[in-house]
Amino acid sequence: MNAVLNLTDLQPTPDDISGDVLAGLSRTPKRLPSKYFYDRRGSELFEEITRQPEYYLTRIELALLEASMAQIAEAVGPRAHVVEYGSGSGRKTRLLLDGLDDPVAYTPIEISRSALLASVERLDREFGDVEVLPVCADFTQPVPLPRPERTADHALVFFPGSTIGNFTDEEAVRLLRAMHQTMGDRGGALLGIDLQKSPAIIEPAYNDANGVTAKFTLNLLARLNRDIGSDFDLDGFEHRADYVADAGRIETFLVSRRAQDVTVEGRGFHFDAGEAMQVEYSQKYTDAGLAALAAQAGLKVVRAWNDPQDWFGLRLLQRT
Ligand code: AVJ
């Protein structure tokens, strides 16, 4: 298998986990970055979340992608170079590449070399007629795309899953500006966004009855203990996720069950009983809200597809 030879390594600066964690724990209120959820176990647990009955996002997005694919293909046009932010969504990628008109190449962009390498062989087997050109890079920065053997008409950035919702609005605008650069002149972006709706639907998706989301949240502490030698007591914290209607987002916390001290890189941090440490945002969007973010990045929504209940949307963005 020579797929590995096609990998472009832009040598992204490795994540500074210790620095990020120390900075987050030094703030009031404390917080930890959600990007560190996805070690091997965290990725497994996320897959398990997507199979929980309450977690509607993945199921609805897949159905929506399938139902809208002919229109998406029409709107995107032929010979796209498909660029995916992250490389974790095999089924969505397959639907897109199978549904588009003569896609030229597929480039997953992933900061983790190991995660990227793991996906490359599988991708090369699955998308035989589409050139697979993986890039190891930080997609929050503009990424120069590798040149496919066959010339592409334009790039299409694919960012499904409402993963953009894990960024604050300010971070999302920065990400969209980088996306604007990466997609190029005639490019576009297809975003999956979870839509604002009744909290009675949203909140259970982040508080599933089987407790998988709680395990996923707590795994962040296990990951930090392993990778930076911190001593978080996993039994000392509990998962809490609230839908904050004013902000239109799920805010997830790890709440300290008692007064306790944690040591990270030789530094002590005190937690009061009941103290809530913020670990994830999952933004839910309105059309106006997304349009405002896009506009700040020089982008506009040119096509929109929702599922029949308006729970989840796909949006095609282009440069203004
Ligand atoms: C990574 C955006 C798909 O925020 O809904 C799921 C991650 N966190 N349950 C989301 C997540 C808790 C998820 N996405």
Coordinates of C-alpha atoms in Angstrom, one line a residue, residues 106-271:
Y106 CA -10.1 13.9 -1.4
T107 CA -7.9 15.6 1.2
P108 CA -8.5 14.9 4.8
I109 CA -6.8 17.5 7.0
E110 CA -5.9 16.3 10.5
I111 CA -3.4 17.7 13.0
S112 CA -2.7 14.2 14.5
R113 CA -0.3 12.3 12.3
S114 CA -1.4 9.0 13.9
A115 CA -5.1 9.6 13.3
L116 CA -4.4 10.7 9.8
L117 CA -2.2 7.7 9.0
A118 CA -4.8 5.3 10.5
S119 CA -7.5 6.7 8.1
V120 CA -5.3 6.8 5.0
E121 CA -5.2 3.1 4.1
R122 CA -8.8 2.6 4.7
L123 CA -9.7 5.7 2.6
D124 CA -7.5 4.6 -0.3
R125 CA -9.2 1.2 -0.4
E126 CA -12.7 2.8 -0.2
F127 CA -12.4 5.6 -2.7
G128 CA -10.5 3.8 -5.4
D129 CA -11.2 6.2 -8.3
V130 CA -10.8 9.4 -6.2
E131 CA -7.2 10.5 -5.6
V132 CA -6.6 10.5 -1.8
L133 CA -4.2 13.3 -0.8
P134 CA -4.0 13.6 3.0
V135 CA -2.5 16.6 4.7
C136 CA -1.2 16.7 8.2
A137 CA -1.9 20.3 9.2
D138 CA -3.8 22.5 11.6
F139 CA -7.1 23.3 9.8
T140 CA -7.7 26.4 11.9
Q141 CA -4.9 27.9 9.8
P142 CA -5.1 28.4 6.0
V143 CA -3.9 25.1 4.3
P144 CA -2.2 25.1 0.8
L145 CA -3.8 22.2 -1.0
P146 CA -1.8 19.5 -2.7
R147 CA -2.2 19.3 -6.5
P148 CA -4.2 16.3 -7.8
E149 CA -2.9 14.6 -10.9
R150 CA -6.1 15.5 -12.7
T151 CA -6.8 19.3 -12.4
A152 CA -9.7 20.1 -10.1
D153 CA -12.3 22.8 -10.9
H154 CA -12.5 24.1 -7.3
A155 CA -12.2 23.0 -3.7
L156 CA -15.0 22.0 -1.5
V157 CA -14.3 22.1 2.2
F158 CA -16.5 19.6 4.1
F159 CA -17.0 20.2 7.8
P160 CA -19.9 18.1 9.0
G161 CA -21.2 17.1 12.4
S162 CA -21.8 20.7 13.7
T163 CA -18.2 20.5 14.9
I164 CA -18.0 24.3 14.2
G165 CA -20.3 24.5 17.2
N166 CA -17.5 23.5 19.5
F167 CA -15.8 26.8 18.7
T168 CA -16.9 30.1 20.3
D169 CA -18.3 32.6 17.8
E170 CA -15.0 34.5 17.9
E171 CA -13.0 31.3 17.3
A172 CA -15.5 30.2 14.6
V173 CA -15.0 33.5 12.7
R174 CA -11.2 32.9 12.8
L175 CA -11.8 29.3 11.5
L176 CA -14.1 30.5 8.7
R177 CA -11.4 33.1 7.7
A178 CA -8.9 30.3 7.4
M179 CA -11.5 28.2 5.5
H180 CA -12.0 31.2 3.1
Q181 CA -8.2 31.1 2.3
T182 CA -8.1 27.3 2.0
M183 CA -11.0 27.0 -0.4
G184 CA -9.6 29.5 -2.9
D185 CA -11.3 31.7 -5.4
R186 CA -13.9 29.4 -6.8
G187 CA -14.2 27.2 -3.8
G188 CA -17.0 26.5 -1.4
A189 CA -17.6 24.9 2.0
L190 CA -20.4 22.5 3.1
L191 CA -21.0 22.8 6.8
G192 CA -23.2 20.7 9.0
I193 CA -24.9 22.8 11.7
D194 CA -27.2 21.8 14.5
L195 CA -30.2 24.2 14.6
Q196 CA -31.9 26.0 17.6
K197 CA -34.9 24.1 18.7
S198 CA -36.7 23.1 21.9
P199 CA -34.3 22.4 24.9
A200 CA -36.5 19.3 25.4
I201 CA -34.8 17.9 22.3
I202 CA -31.3 19.3 22.7
E203 CA -30.6 18.7 26.3
P204 CA -31.2 14.9 26.4
A205 CA -28.7 14.6 23.4
Y206 CA -26.0 15.7 25.9
N207 CA -27.4 13.8 28.9
D208 CA -28.1 10.3 27.4
A209 CA -29.8 7.8 29.7
N210 CA -27.0 5.3 29.2
G211 CA -24.4 7.8 30.6
V212 CA -22.2 7.5 27.5
T213 CA -21.8 11.3 27.3
A214 CA -20.9 11.5 31.0
K215 CA -18.2 8.9 30.3
F216 CA -17.0 10.8 27.3
T217 CA -16.7 14.0 29.3
L218 CA -14.9 12.3 32.2
N219 CA -12.5 10.6 29.8
L220 CA -10.9 14.0 29.3
L221 CA -9.5 13.8 32.8
A222 CA -8.2 10.2 32.3
R223 CA -6.5 11.4 29.1
L224 CA -4.8 14.3 30.9
N225 CA -3.7 12.1 33.7
R226 CA -2.1 9.7 31.2
D227 CA -0.6 12.3 28.9
I228 CA 0.5 15.1 31.2
G229 CA 0.7 13.2 34.5
S230 CA -2.1 15.2 36.3
D231 CA -3.8 13.5 39.2
F232 CA -7.5 14.2 38.6
D233 CA -9.7 11.8 40.6
L234 CA -12.3 10.6 38.1
D235 CA -14.7 9.8 40.9
G236 CA -14.3 13.3 42.2
F237 CA -16.1 15.0 39.2
E238 CA -19.4 14.6 37.5
H239 CA -20.7 15.5 34.0
R240 CA -23.3 18.4 33.7
A241 CA -24.7 19.7 30.4
D242 CA -27.2 22.6 30.2
Y243 CA -28.8 24.2 27.3
V244 CA -28.4 28.0 27.7
A245 CA -31.2 29.4 25.6
D246 CA -29.9 33.0 25.6
A247 CA -26.6 31.8 24.1
G248 CA -28.2 29.1 22.0
R249 CA -25.7 26.5 23.1
I250 CA -25.1 23.5 25.3
E251 CA -22.5 24.3 28.0
T252 CA -20.8 21.2 29.4
F253 CA -19.1 21.2 32.7
L254 CA -17.2 18.8 35.0
V255 CA -18.5 19.6 38.5
S256 CA -16.3 18.9 41.6
R257 CA -18.2 16.5 43.9
R258 CA -16.3 17.8 46.9
A259 CA -13.5 20.2 47.9
Q260 CA -10.3 18.8 46.5
D261 CA -6.9 19.6 45.2
V262 CA -5.4 18.5 41.9
T263 CA -1.8 18.6 40.9
V264 CA -0.8 19.4 37.3
E265 CA 2.9 19.7 36.3
G266 CA 3.8 20.3 39.9
R267 CA 1.2 23.0 40.4
G268 CA -1.7 22.7 42.8
F269 CA -5.2 23.7 41.9
H270 CA -8.1 23.9 44.4
F271 CA -11.6 22.9 43.6

